[in-house]
GROMACS .gro file of C-alpha atoms in nm:
model
  154
    1MET     CA    1  10.721   7.586   1.577
    2SER     CA    2  11.093   7.575   1.636
    3GLN     CA    3  11.253   7.720   1.946
    4PHE     CA    4  11.471   7.940   1.725
    5LEU     CA    5  11.171   8.106   1.562
    6ILE     CA    6  11.010   8.167   1.898
    7SER     CA    7  11.325   8.319   2.039
    8ALA     CA    8  11.386   8.538   1.736
    9VAL     CA    9  11.033   8.677   1.736
   10LEU     CA   10  11.040   8.753   2.104
   11GLY     CA   11  11.361   8.947   2.069
   12LEU     CA   12  11.192   9.154   1.802
   13LEU     CA   13  10.889   9.228   2.008
   14VAL     CA   14  11.073   9.335   2.320
   15THR     CA   15  11.376   9.517   2.184
   16PRO     CA   16  11.233   9.837   2.030
   17LEU     CA   17  11.049   9.943   2.342
   18THR     CA   18  11.328   9.843   2.574
   19ILE     CA   19  11.602  10.026   2.389
   20SER     CA   20  11.389  10.337   2.353
   21SER     CA   21  11.316  10.344   2.725
   22VAL     CA   22  11.685  10.298   2.808
   23LEU     CA   23  11.794  10.574   2.574
   24ALA     CA   24  11.537  10.812   2.716
   25ASN     CA   25  11.738  10.822   3.039
   26PRO     CA   26  11.974  11.123   3.034
   27ASN     CA   27  12.219  10.964   3.281
   28TYR     CA   28  12.526  10.977   3.056
   29ASN     CA   29  12.759  10.786   3.282
   30ASN     CA   30  12.557  10.465   3.256
   31VAL     CA   31  12.419  10.483   2.901
   32SER     CA   32  12.675  10.246   2.748
   33GLU     CA   33  12.617   9.994   3.025
   34LYS     CA   34  12.240  10.021   2.984
   35ILE     CA   35  12.263   9.982   2.606
   36SER     CA   36  12.469   9.666   2.657
   37GLN     CA   37  12.205   9.534   2.895
   38THR     CA   38  11.937   9.617   2.640
   39ILE     CA   39  12.112   9.422   2.368
   40GLN     CA   40  12.108   9.121   2.598
   41VAL     CA   41  11.729   9.148   2.601
   42GLN     CA   42  11.734   9.042   2.237
   43ARG     CA   43  11.863   8.704   2.340
   44PRO     CA   44  11.586   8.459   2.417
   45GLY     CA   45  11.481   8.387   2.770
   46ARG     CA   46  11.201   8.226   2.964
   47ASN     CA   47  11.004   8.549   2.995
   48GLN     CA   48  11.020   8.602   2.621
   49ASN     CA   49  10.889   8.253   2.557
   50ARG     CA   50  10.602   8.331   2.792
   51ILE     CA   51  10.525   8.652   2.603
   52PHE     CA   52  10.531   8.463   2.275
   53GLU     CA   53  10.288   8.206   2.407
   54GLN     CA   54  10.060   8.476   2.541
   55LEU     CA   55  10.052   8.651   2.203
   56ASN     CA   56   9.975   8.320   2.034
   57LEU     CA   57  10.150   8.413   1.709
   58THR     CA   58  10.087   8.200   1.404
   59GLU     CA   59  10.378   8.054   1.212
   60GLU     CA   60  10.311   8.305   0.934
   61GLN     CA   61  10.323   8.596   1.181
   62THR     CA   62  10.645   8.460   1.327
   63GLU     CA   63  10.809   8.440   0.985
   64LYS     CA   64  10.697   8.792   0.891
   65ILE     CA   65  10.831   8.938   1.215
   66ILE     CA   66  11.164   8.762   1.168
   67ALA     CA   67  11.187   8.906   0.815
   68ILE     CA   68  11.107   9.256   0.942
   69ARG     CA   69  11.378   9.231   1.206
   70GLN     CA   70  11.637   9.099   0.963
   71GLU     CA   71  11.555   9.382   0.725
   72ASN     CA   72  11.652   9.648   0.980
   73GLN     CA   73  11.891   9.460   1.206
   74GLN     CA   74  12.221   9.573   1.052
   75GLU     CA   75  12.119   9.938   1.040
   76ILE     CA   76  12.003   9.929   1.403
   77ARG     CA   77  12.326   9.761   1.514
   78GLN     CA   78  12.534  10.022   1.331
   79SER     CA   79  12.328  10.302   1.483
   80LEU     CA   80  12.378  10.152   1.830
   81GLN     CA   81  12.752  10.130   1.775
   82ASN     CA   82  12.768  10.491   1.656
   83LEU     CA   83  12.576  10.598   1.965
   84ARG     CA   84  12.803  10.401   2.197
   85ASN     CA   85  13.112  10.555   2.039
   86ALA     CA   86  12.978  10.910   2.056
   87GLN     CA   87  12.865  10.860   2.415
   88ALA     CA   88  13.208  10.728   2.515
   89GLU     CA   89  13.371  11.030   2.349
   90LEU     CA   90  13.136  11.263   2.534
   91ASN     CA   91  13.210  11.094   2.865
   92THR     CA   92  13.583  11.133   2.801
   93MET     CA   93  13.539  11.497   2.705
   94ILE     CA   94  13.336  11.570   3.018
   95THR     CA   95  13.612  11.442   3.244
   96GLY     CA   96  13.885  11.598   3.029
   97LYS     CA   97  13.964  11.954   2.939
   98GLY     CA   98  13.733  12.002   2.641
   99ASN     CA   99  13.578  12.345   2.608
  100ASP     CA  100  13.205  12.406   2.642
  101ASN     CA  101  13.148  12.445   2.268
  102GLN     CA  102  13.310  12.109   2.195
  103LEU     CA  103  13.104  11.946   2.470
  104ARG     CA  104  12.783  12.099   2.339
  105LYS     CA  105  12.862  11.984   1.986
  106LYS     CA  106  12.931  11.626   2.102
  107HIS     CA  107  12.620  11.630   2.321
  108SER     CA  108  12.415  11.738   2.021
  109GLU     CA  109  12.566  11.453   1.819
  110VAL     CA  110  12.468  11.203   2.090
  111LEU     CA  111  12.113  11.337   2.097
  112ASN     CA  112  12.088  11.313   1.717
  113LEU     CA  113  12.216  10.955   1.723
  114ARG     CA  114  11.962  10.865   1.990
  115GLN     CA  115  11.688  11.013   1.773
  116GLU     CA  116  11.813  10.823   1.469
  117LEU     CA  117  11.811  10.497   1.663
  118ALA     CA  118  11.465  10.568   1.803
  119GLU     CA  119  11.334  10.631   1.450
  120LEU     CA  120  11.476  10.303   1.323
  121GLN     CA  121  11.322  10.117   1.615
  122PHE     CA  122  10.990  10.292   1.578
  123ASN     CA  123  10.975  10.209   1.207
  124THR     CA  124  11.042   9.846   1.292
  125LEU     CA  125  10.772   9.860   1.558
  126LEU     CA  126  10.522   9.998   1.305
  127LYS     CA  127  10.599   9.716   1.064
  128ILE     CA  128  10.560   9.453   1.337
  129ARG     CA  129  10.237   9.619   1.446
  130GLU     CA  130  10.092   9.551   1.101
  131VAL     CA  131  10.152   9.177   1.151
  132LEU     CA  132   9.973   9.152   1.486
  133THR     CA  133   9.599   9.133   1.534
  134PRO     CA  134   9.427   9.402   1.744
  135GLU     CA  135   9.398   9.153   2.029
  136GLN     CA  136   9.767   9.066   2.010
  137LEU     CA  137   9.856   9.436   2.009
  138GLN     CA  138   9.653   9.494   2.322
  139GLU     CA  139   9.811   9.196   2.494
  140TRP     CA  140  10.161   9.301   2.383
  141SER     CA  141  10.104   9.652   2.516
  142LYS     CA  142   9.984   9.514   2.848
  143LEU     CA  143  10.281   9.278   2.878
  144MET     CA  144  10.531   9.551   2.796
  145GLN     CA  145  10.374   9.781   3.055
  146GLN     CA  146  10.401   9.508   3.317
  147ARG     CA  147  10.762   9.452   3.219
  148ARG     CA  148  10.844   9.824   3.253
  149GLU     CA  149  10.673   9.840   3.590
  150SER     CA  150  10.861   9.536   3.720
  151ARG     CA  151  11.193   9.694   3.617
  152ASN     CA  152  11.113  10.018   3.795
  153THR     CA  153  11.036   9.842   4.122
  154PRO     CA  154  11.334   9.847   4.364
   0.00000   0.00000   0.00000
């Protein structure tokens, strides 16, 4: 199987959970930075290749997952950009002289955009889930948990 296919599939498998966990953090000052870091997770790396090997995806599974990702990729990217823009506006408003009602309205917009992005990612996750075997799902869950734990260790 080509290196490109492996890399593309791994980005798909890791991204939804990673972005959701980043966006769950209410620390507004660092959200844009964390989102940027999350997007970098989509790019292939050694750990992702290891995950791919551990899941032992077939070529058919790989192709299906790539198709699922491509189906939703543009919408997810646009949603991420909208979130970044709204978050930057909120950050500017917080340090500026905006009134409380304006701040609350922008904060609500940011929360709605986060929810929209989470829904898109979750729908992608559900589609990918249908492609994986029960054993692969268990292994994927275990690997993602280990990954989260390793990130939370100082």
